[in-house]
Amino acid sequence: MINLRTAYQYRLRPTQQQATEIDRWLSMLCAQYNYLLADRFNWHEQNRCSINACHLVCHLPELRDNPDYYSQKKTLPVLKKDRPWYKDIHSQVLQDVVKRVKTTFDRFLKGDCNGKRSRRPRFKSHSRYKTFTYPQAKQDCLHGNLLNLPKLGKVKVILHRPVPEGFKIKTVSITKKADGYYTTLSLEDKAVPDVKSDLKPDKIVGIDVGLKEFLTTSNNEVVAIPQTYRKAQKRLRRIHA
């Protein structure tokens, strides 16, 4: 089966207390994002070297493990212990920040699926960090016009269009924009059937469309240009006469 993914965005109407809490979460998540990104940069700068030899008198510091997604995710319990206010944020939202750092840094070092590398990641200011995500949303999180968000409560949603039947909510993202707060629901439909093809590779024929001939197949079969207009010119002249 093919899983069809789509996204619906709705406007939120949070209470004043919920809006204040969302702003506080964004501020703390921005700080954590910058800290994890700085940890990646520190390892990258301290452990890479453009030469393969040095003087014996040179002191070489002991190399530490390269921070990755799993090692940085293990630091979250320590973060909550040292900074108890981070306990107010849902654990999966914090884990999504670690994943976001991993994706950003991997695109910088390795590139995307096409090998195209992005620019050096930048630290984010509070004005540029505007979204956080619940990566595993519950299917019953949306009741009517209320969106139940863990540790935030039920937030009113302006449903300008209904969620399609048969679609399941996979992730929920909260975004602060200039004109208010919005939620983006990532939806998945598992009921889309597979597209079965009965084509046989050894019987596929290539077609080349040209100007001299209408088309030429890979089997050297030539189809002449129909010349439909020129054949009908005599009849057209008689009709217009």
PDB file of C-alpha atoms in Angstrom:
ATOM      1  CA  MET A   1       0.000   0.000   0.000  1.00  0.00           C
ATOM      2  CA  ILE A   2       1.107   3.568  -0.708  1.00  0.00           C
ATOM      3  CA  ASN A   3       0.888   6.072   2.144  1.00  0.00           C
ATOM      4  CA  LEU A   4      -0.436   9.418   0.947  1.00  0.00           C
ATOM      5  CA  ARG A   5       0.809  12.387   2.990  1.00  0.00           C
ATOM      6  CA  THR A   6      -0.657  15.866   2.990  1.00  0.00           C
ATOM      7  CA  ALA A   7      -0.784  18.837   5.343  1.00  0.00           C
ATOM      8  CA  TYR A   8      -3.634  21.077   6.488  1.00  0.00           C
ATOM      9  CA  GLN A   9      -3.038  24.395   8.241  1.00  0.00           C
ATOM     10  CA  TYR A  10      -5.522  26.006  10.596  1.00  0.00           C
ATOM     11  CA  ARG A  11      -5.571  29.168  12.647  1.00  0.00           C
ATOM     12  CA  LEU A  12      -5.448  28.797  16.430  1.00  0.00           C
ATOM     13  CA  ARG A  13      -7.259  30.860  19.053  1.00  0.00           C
ATOM     14  CA  PRO A  14      -5.250  30.168  22.226  1.00  0.00           C
ATOM     15  CA  THR A  15      -6.093  31.779  25.524  1.00  0.00           C
ATOM     16  CA  GLN A  16      -3.782  34.446  26.890  1.00  0.00           C
ATOM     17  CA  GLN A  17      -2.210  31.884  29.225  1.00  0.00           C
ATOM     18  CA  GLN A  18      -1.691  29.380  26.384  1.00  0.00           C
ATOM     19  CA  ALA A  19      -0.176  32.048  24.123  1.00  0.00           C
ATOM     20  CA  THR A  20       2.242  33.041  26.880  1.00  0.00           C
ATOM     21  CA  GLU A  21       3.220  29.396  27.369  1.00  0.00           C
ATOM     22  CA  ILE A  22       3.766  28.879  23.630  1.00  0.00           C
ATOM     23  CA  ASP A  23       6.040  31.926  23.543  1.00  0.00           C
ATOM     24  CA  ARG A  24       7.966  30.597  26.546  1.00  0.00           C
ATOM     25  CA  TRP A  25       8.395  27.200  24.889  1.00  0.00           C
ATOM     26  CA  LEU A  26       9.700  28.811  21.692  1.00  0.00           C
ATOM     27  CA  SER A  27      12.230  30.823  23.689  1.00  0.00           C
ATOM     28  CA  MET A  28      13.531  27.757  25.556  1.00  0.00           C
ATOM     29  CA  LEU A  29      13.560  25.565  22.436  1.00  0.00           C
ATOM     30  CA  CYS A  30      15.519  28.244  20.567  1.00  0.00           C
ATOM     31  CA  ALA A  31      18.147  28.264  23.319  1.00  0.00           C
ATOM     32  CA  GLN A  32      18.386  24.465  23.242  1.00  0.00           C
ATOM     33  CA  TYR A  33      18.652  24.434  19.444  1.00  0.00           C
ATOM     34  CA  ASN A  34      21.556  26.889  19.547  1.00  0.00           C
ATOM     35  CA  TYR A  35      23.274  24.920  22.328  1.00  0.00           C
ATOM     36  CA  LEU A  36      23.073  21.618  20.424  1.00  0.00           C
ATOM     37  CA  LEU A  37      24.226  23.280  17.212  1.00  0.00           C
ATOM     38  CA  ALA A  38      27.173  24.862  19.033  1.00  0.00           C
ATOM     39  CA  ASP A  39      28.095  21.423  20.405  1.00  0.00           C
ATOM     40  CA  ARG A  40      28.224  20.099  16.839  1.00  0.00           C
ATOM     41  CA  PHE A  41      30.322  23.032  15.668  1.00  0.00           C
ATOM     42  CA  ASN A  42      32.761  22.680  18.582  1.00  0.00           C
ATOM     43  CA  TRP A  43      33.450  19.039  17.795  1.00  0.00           C
ATOM     44  CA  HIS A  44      33.747  19.771  14.077  1.00  0.00           C
ATOM     45  CA  GLU A  45      36.228  22.607  14.601  1.00  0.00           C
ATOM     46  CA  GLN A  46      38.342  20.901  17.291  1.00  0.00           C
ATOM     47  CA  ASN A  47      38.614  17.478  15.679  1.00  0.00           C
ATOM     48  CA  ARG A  48      39.181  18.232  12.024  1.00  0.00           C
ATOM     49  CA  CYS A  49      42.669  19.015  10.774  1.00  0.00           C
ATOM     50  CA  SER A  50      43.995  19.966   7.332  1.00  0.00           C
ATOM     51  CA  ILE A  51      47.381  18.248   7.909  1.00  0.00           C
ATOM     52  CA  ASN A  52      48.197  14.657   8.774  1.00  0.00           C
ATOM     53  CA  ALA A  53      51.308  15.255  10.926  1.00  0.00           C
ATOM     54  CA  CYS A  54      52.555  17.580  13.656  1.00  0.00           C
ATOM     55  CA  HIS A  55      55.661  18.108  15.803  1.00  0.00           C
ATOM     56  CA  LEU A  56      56.260  15.716  18.680  1.00  0.00           C
ATOM     57  CA  VAL A  57      56.283  18.624  21.113  1.00  0.00           C
ATOM     58  CA  CYS A  58      52.723  19.472  20.137  1.00  0.00           C
ATOM     59  CA  HIS A  59      50.128  18.524  22.715  1.00  0.00           C
ATOM     60  CA  LEU A  60      47.189  16.664  21.186  1.00  0.00           C
ATOM     61  CA  PRO A  61      43.969  16.829  23.218  1.00  0.00           C
ATOM     62  CA  GLU A  62      42.037  13.638  23.721  1.00  0.00           C
ATOM     63  CA  LEU A  63      39.358  13.262  21.093  1.00  0.00           C
ATOM     64  CA  ARG A  64      35.777  13.029  22.252  1.00  0.00           C
ATOM     65  CA  ASP A  65      32.964  11.208  20.537  1.00  0.00           C
ATOM     66  CA  ASN A  66      31.263  12.934  17.666  1.00  0.00           C
ATOM     67  CA  PRO A  67      27.871  14.190  18.892  1.00  0.00           C
ATOM     68  CA  ASP A  68      25.065  12.610  16.908  1.00  0.00           C
ATOM     69  CA  TYR A  69      21.308  12.357  17.213  1.00  0.00           C
ATOM     70  CA  TYR A  70      21.357   9.601  19.840  1.00  0.00           C
ATOM     71  CA  SER A  71      24.104  11.056  22.027  1.00  0.00           C
ATOM     72  CA  GLN A  72      22.484  14.485  22.027  1.00  0.00           C
ATOM     73  CA  LYS A  73      19.086  12.992  22.788  1.00  0.00           C
ATOM     74  CA  LYS A  74      20.598  11.317  25.862  1.00  0.00           C
ATOM     75  CA  THR A  75      21.509  14.754  27.220  1.00  0.00           C
ATOM     76  CA  LEU A  76      17.842  15.751  27.571  1.00  0.00           C
ATOM     77  CA  PRO A  77      17.354  14.088  31.001  1.00  0.00           C
ATOM     78  CA  VAL A  78      20.431  15.976  32.241  1.00  0.00           C
ATOM     79  CA  LEU A  79      18.993  19.174  30.794  1.00  0.00           C
ATOM     80  CA  LYS A  80      15.754  18.700  32.737  1.00  0.00           C
ATOM     81  CA  LYS A  81      17.718  17.983  35.907  1.00  0.00           C
ATOM     82  CA  ASP A  82      19.945  21.054  35.604  1.00  0.00           C
ATOM     83  CA  ARG A  83      17.163  23.313  34.301  1.00  0.00           C
ATOM     84  CA  PRO A  84      13.885  22.050  35.791  1.00  0.00           C
ATOM     85  CA  TRP A  85      11.800  24.525  33.789  1.00  0.00           C
ATOM     86  CA  TYR A  86      12.437  22.407  30.696  1.00  0.00           C
ATOM     87  CA  LYS A  87      10.190  19.753  32.278  1.00  0.00           C
ATOM     88  CA  ASP A  88       7.251  21.948  31.271  1.00  0.00           C
ATOM     89  CA  ILE A  89       7.940  21.113  27.615  1.00  0.00           C
ATOM     90  CA  HIS A  90       6.674  17.820  26.223  1.00  0.00           C
ATOM     91  CA  SER A  91       9.535  15.324  25.844  1.00  0.00           C
ATOM     92  CA  GLN A  92       8.809  14.586  22.172  1.00  0.00           C
ATOM     93  CA  VAL A  93       8.920  18.293  21.354  1.00  0.00           C
ATOM     94  CA  LEU A  94      12.420  18.454  22.864  1.00  0.00           C
ATOM     95  CA  GLN A  95      13.478  15.370  20.922  1.00  0.00           C
ATOM     96  CA  ASP A  96      12.273  16.977  17.707  1.00  0.00           C
ATOM     97  CA  VAL A  97      14.715  19.852  18.319  1.00  0.00           C
ATOM     98  CA  VAL A  98      17.563  17.313  18.400  1.00  0.00           C
ATOM     99  CA  LYS A  99      16.305  15.859  15.121  1.00  0.00           C
ATOM    100  CA  ARG A 100      16.110  19.321  13.587  1.00  0.00           C
ATOM    101  CA  VAL A 101      19.739  20.009  14.505  1.00  0.00           C
ATOM    102  CA  LYS A 102      20.790  16.668  13.014  1.00  0.00           C
ATOM    103  CA  THR A 103      18.997  17.372   9.727  1.00  0.00           C
ATOM    104  CA  THR A 104      20.456  20.870   9.468  1.00  0.00           C
ATOM    105  CA  PHE A 105      24.019  19.763  10.202  1.00  0.00           C
ATOM    106  CA  ASP A 106      23.852  16.732   7.905  1.00  0.00           C
ATOM    107  CA  ARG A 107      22.798  18.941   4.999  1.00  0.00           C
ATOM    108  CA  PHE A 108      25.786  21.161   5.744  1.00  0.00           C
ATOM    109  CA  LEU A 109      28.345  18.320   5.834  1.00  0.00           C
ATOM    110  CA  LYS A 110      26.884  15.614   3.591  1.00  0.00           C
ATOM    111  CA  GLY A 111      24.267  17.355   1.461  1.00  0.00           C
ATOM    112  CA  ASP A 112      20.748  16.276   0.587  1.00  0.00           C
ATOM    113  CA  CYS A 113      19.655  13.223  -1.404  1.00  0.00           C
ATOM    114  CA  ASN A 114      21.077  14.867  -4.547  1.00  0.00           C
ATOM    115  CA  GLY A 115      24.406  15.636  -2.874  1.00  0.00           C
ATOM    116  CA  LYS A 116      23.750  19.376  -2.764  1.00  0.00           C
ATOM    117  CA  ARG A 117      25.173  20.882   0.418  1.00  0.00           C
ATOM    118  CA  SER A 118      23.544  23.772   2.207  1.00  0.00           C
ATOM    119  CA  ARG A 119      25.307  26.748   3.734  1.00  0.00           C
ATOM    120  CA  ARG A 120      26.795  26.730   7.206  1.00  0.00           C
ATOM    121  CA  PRO A 121      23.892  26.597   9.675  1.00  0.00           C
ATOM    122  CA  ARG A 122      23.227  29.803  11.552  1.00  0.00           C
ATOM    123  CA  PHE A 123      22.265  30.219  15.160  1.00  0.00           C
ATOM    124  CA  LYS A 124      18.666  31.309  15.460  1.00  0.00           C
ATOM    125  CA  SER A 125      17.426  34.391  17.223  1.00  0.00           C
ATOM    126  CA  HIS A 126      14.116  34.350  19.067  1.00  0.00           C
ATOM    127  CA  SER A 127      12.517  36.179  16.151  1.00  0.00           C
ATOM    128  CA  ARG A 128      13.511  33.391  13.726  1.00  0.00           C
ATOM    129  CA  TYR A 129      12.570  30.372  15.827  1.00  0.00           C
ATOM    130  CA  LYS A 130       8.813  30.210  15.331  1.00  0.00           C
ATOM    131  CA  THR A 131       7.780  26.537  15.179  1.00  0.00           C
ATOM    132  CA  PHE A 132       7.795  23.434  17.349  1.00  0.00           C
ATOM    133  CA  THR A 133       6.414  19.995  16.533  1.00  0.00           C
ATOM    134  CA  TYR A 134       4.744  17.051  18.228  1.00  0.00           C
ATOM    135  CA  PRO A 135       6.205  14.228  16.091  1.00  0.00           C
ATOM    136  CA  GLN A 136       3.754  11.562  17.333  1.00  0.00           C
ATOM    137  CA  ALA A 137       0.305  13.053  17.622  1.00  0.00           C
ATOM    138  CA  LYS A 138      -2.582  11.071  19.093  1.00  0.00           C
ATOM    139  CA  GLN A 139      -5.395  10.258  16.705  1.00  0.00           C
ATOM    140  CA  ASP A 140      -8.019  11.703  19.045  1.00  0.00           C
ATOM    141  CA  CYS A 141      -6.164  14.978  19.589  1.00  0.00           C
ATOM    142  CA  LEU A 142      -8.718  16.877  17.480  1.00  0.00           C
ATOM    143  CA  HIS A 143     -12.232  17.021  18.931  1.00  0.00           C
ATOM    144  CA  GLY A 144     -14.513  19.293  16.986  1.00  0.00           C
ATOM    145  CA  ASN A 145     -12.843  22.699  17.078  1.00  0.00           C
ATOM    146  CA  LEU A 146     -10.523  21.855  19.984  1.00  0.00           C
ATOM    147  CA  LEU A 147      -6.950  20.604  19.550  1.00  0.00           C
ATOM    148  CA  ASN A 148      -5.633  18.767  22.602  1.00  0.00           C
ATOM    149  CA  LEU A 149      -1.900  19.467  22.933  1.00  0.00           C
ATOM    150  CA  PRO A 150       0.059  17.687  25.699  1.00  0.00           C
ATOM    151  CA  LYS A 151       1.147  20.102  28.463  1.00  0.00           C
ATOM    152  CA  LEU A 152      -0.613  22.984  26.694  1.00  0.00           C
ATOM    153  CA  GLY A 153      -4.212  21.862  27.010  1.00  0.00           C
ATOM    154  CA  LYS A 154      -7.104  22.194  24.579  1.00  0.00           C
ATOM    155  CA  VAL A 155      -6.617  25.005  22.106  1.00  0.00           C
ATOM    156  CA  LYS A 156      -9.427  26.356  19.943  1.00  0.00           C
ATOM    157  CA  VAL A 157      -8.998  25.789  16.197  1.00  0.00           C
ATOM    158  CA  ILE A 158     -10.685  27.632  13.324  1.00  0.00           C
ATOM    159  CA  LEU A 159     -11.671  24.682  11.101  1.00  0.00           C
ATOM    160  CA  HIS A 160     -12.253  26.412   7.791  1.00  0.00           C
ATOM    161  CA  ARG A 161     -12.298  22.962   6.150  1.00  0.00           C
ATOM    162  CA  PRO A 162     -12.791  19.496   7.672  1.00  0.00           C
ATOM    163  CA  VAL A 163     -10.059  16.910   7.929  1.00  0.00           C
ATOM    164  CA  PRO A 164     -10.646  14.338   5.129  1.00  0.00           C
ATOM    165  CA  GLU A 165     -12.178  11.052   6.220  1.00  0.00           C
ATOM    166  CA  GLY A 166      -9.768   8.139   6.422  1.00  0.00           C
ATOM    167  CA  PHE A 167      -6.739  10.354   7.070  1.00  0.00           C
ATOM    168  CA  LYS A 168      -4.761   9.948  10.290  1.00  0.00           C
ATOM    169  CA  ILE A 169      -2.966  12.779  12.046  1.00  0.00           C
ATOM    170  CA  LYS A 170       0.758  11.964  12.176  1.00  0.00           C
ATOM    171  CA  THR A 171       2.374  15.161  13.440  1.00  0.00           C
ATOM    172  CA  VAL A 172       1.170  18.481  14.821  1.00  0.00           C
ATOM    173  CA  SER A 173       3.226  21.666  14.414  1.00  0.00           C
ATOM    174  CA  ILE A 174       2.570  24.973  16.147  1.00  0.00           C
ATOM    175  CA  THR A 175       3.785  28.146  14.445  1.00  0.00           C
ATOM    176  CA  LYS A 176       3.757  31.750  15.598  1.00  0.00           C
ATOM    177  CA  LYS A 177       3.244  34.259  12.791  1.00  0.00           C
ATOM    178  CA  ALA A 178       2.878  38.004  12.700  1.00  0.00           C
ATOM    179  CA  ASP A 179      -0.922  37.777  12.730  1.00  0.00           C
ATOM    180  CA  GLY A 180      -1.305  35.011  15.307  1.00  0.00           C
ATOM    181  CA  TYR A 181      -0.789  31.307  15.937  1.00  0.00           C
ATOM    182  CA  TYR A 182      -1.333  28.450  13.488  1.00  0.00           C
ATOM    183  CA  THR A 183      -1.217  24.671  13.536  1.00  0.00           C
ATOM    184  CA  THR A 184      -0.148  22.392  10.690  1.00  0.00           C
ATOM    185  CA  LEU A 185      -1.529  18.862  10.762  1.00  0.00           C
ATOM    186  CA  SER A 186       0.456  16.285   8.792  1.00  0.00           C
ATOM    187  CA  LEU A 187      -2.083  13.730   7.553  1.00  0.00           C
ATOM    188  CA  GLU A 188      -1.591  10.227   6.211  1.00  0.00           C
ATOM    189  CA  ASP A 189      -3.971   8.010   4.262  1.00  0.00           C
ATOM    190  CA  LYS A 190      -3.007   4.347   4.157  1.00  0.00           C
ATOM    191  CA  ALA A 191      -5.981   3.369   2.015  1.00  0.00           C
ATOM    192  CA  VAL A 192      -4.359   4.373  -1.280  1.00  0.00           C
ATOM    193  CA  PRO A 193      -3.880   1.178  -3.330  1.00  0.00           C
ATOM    194  CA  ASP A 194      -0.629   0.285  -5.005  1.00  0.00           C
ATOM    195  CA  VAL A 195      -0.356   1.128  -8.675  1.00  0.00           C
ATOM    196  CA  LYS A 196       0.310  -2.189 -10.385  1.00  0.00           C
ATOM    197  CA  SER A 197       1.891  -2.051 -13.804  1.00  0.00           C
ATOM    198  CA  ASP A 198       1.824  -4.904 -16.318  1.00  0.00           C
ATOM    199  CA  LEU A 199       4.544  -3.343 -18.445  1.00  0.00           C
ATOM    200  CA  LYS A 200       7.390  -5.609 -19.463  1.00  0.00           C
ATOM    201  CA  PRO A 201      10.801  -3.908 -19.696  1.00  0.00           C
ATOM    202  CA  ASP A 202      11.843  -5.937 -22.722  1.00  0.00           C
ATOM    203  CA  LYS A 203       8.789  -4.724 -24.652  1.00  0.00           C
ATOM    204  CA  ILE A 204       9.115  -1.015 -23.917  1.00  0.00           C
ATOM    205  CA  VAL A 205       9.442   1.103 -27.073  1.00  0.00           C
ATOM    206  CA  GLY A 206      11.054   4.529 -27.101  1.00  0.00           C
ATOM    207  CA  ILE A 207       9.538   7.324 -29.214  1.00  0.00           C
ATOM    208  CA  ASP A 208      11.360  10.292 -30.736  1.00  0.00           C
ATOM    209  CA  VAL A 209       9.132  13.116 -31.982  1.00  0.00           C
ATOM    210  CA  GLY A 210      10.744  15.196 -34.735  1.00  0.00           C
ATOM    211  CA  LEU A 211      10.078  17.786 -37.423  1.00  0.00           C
ATOM    212  CA  LYS A 212      10.910  15.748 -40.527  1.00  0.00           C
ATOM    213  CA  GLU A 213       8.919  12.713 -39.415  1.00  0.00           C
ATOM    214  CA  PHE A 214       6.038  12.662 -36.951  1.00  0.00           C
ATOM    215  CA  LEU A 215       7.781  10.083 -34.766  1.00  0.00           C
ATOM    216  CA  THR A 216      10.392   7.348 -34.888  1.00  0.00           C
ATOM    217  CA  THR A 217      10.352   4.395 -32.503  1.00  0.00           C
ATOM    218  CA  SER A 218      13.336   2.586 -31.044  1.00  0.00           C
ATOM    219  CA  ASN A 219      12.465  -0.279 -33.421  1.00  0.00           C
ATOM    220  CA  ASN A 220      13.163   2.042 -36.404  1.00  0.00           C
ATOM    221  CA  GLU A 221       9.463   2.312 -37.263  1.00  0.00           C
ATOM    222  CA  VAL A 222       8.746   5.690 -38.873  1.00  0.00           C
ATOM    223  CA  VAL A 223       5.359   7.428 -38.811  1.00  0.00           C
ATOM    224  CA  ALA A 224       4.981  10.221 -41.339  1.00  0.00           C
ATOM    225  CA  ILE A 225       3.513  13.606 -40.467  1.00  0.00           C
ATOM    226  CA  PRO A 226      -0.267  13.389 -41.092  1.00  0.00           C
ATOM    227  CA  GLN A 227      -0.372  16.753 -42.928  1.00  0.00           C
ATOM    228  CA  THR A 228      -4.007  17.045 -41.934  1.00  0.00           C
ATOM    229  CA  TYR A 229      -4.234  20.784 -42.529  1.00  0.00           C
ATOM    230  CA  ARG A 230      -2.624  20.682 -45.980  1.00  0.00           C
ATOM    231  CA  LYS A 231      -4.899  17.826 -47.091  1.00  0.00           C
ATOM    232  CA  ALA A 232      -7.921  19.818 -45.976  1.00  0.00           C
ATOM    233  CA  GLN A 233      -6.858  23.120 -47.613  1.00  0.00           C
ATOM    234  CA  LYS A 234      -8.770  22.393 -50.862  1.00  0.00           C
ATOM    235  CA  ARG A 235     -11.968  21.661 -48.923  1.00  0.00           C
ATOM    236  CA  LEU A 236     -11.466  24.699 -46.713  1.00  0.00           C
ATOM    237  CA  ARG A 237     -11.116  26.971 -49.744  1.00  0.00           C
ATOM    238  CA  ARG A 238     -14.392  25.611 -51.136  1.00  0.00           C
ATOM    239  CA  ILE A 239     -16.207  26.165 -47.847  1.00  0.00           C
ATOM    240  CA  HIS A 240     -14.955  29.736 -47.439  1.00  0.00           C
ATOM    241  CA  ALA A 241     -15.684  30.623 -51.088  1.00  0.00           C
TER     242      ALA A 241
END
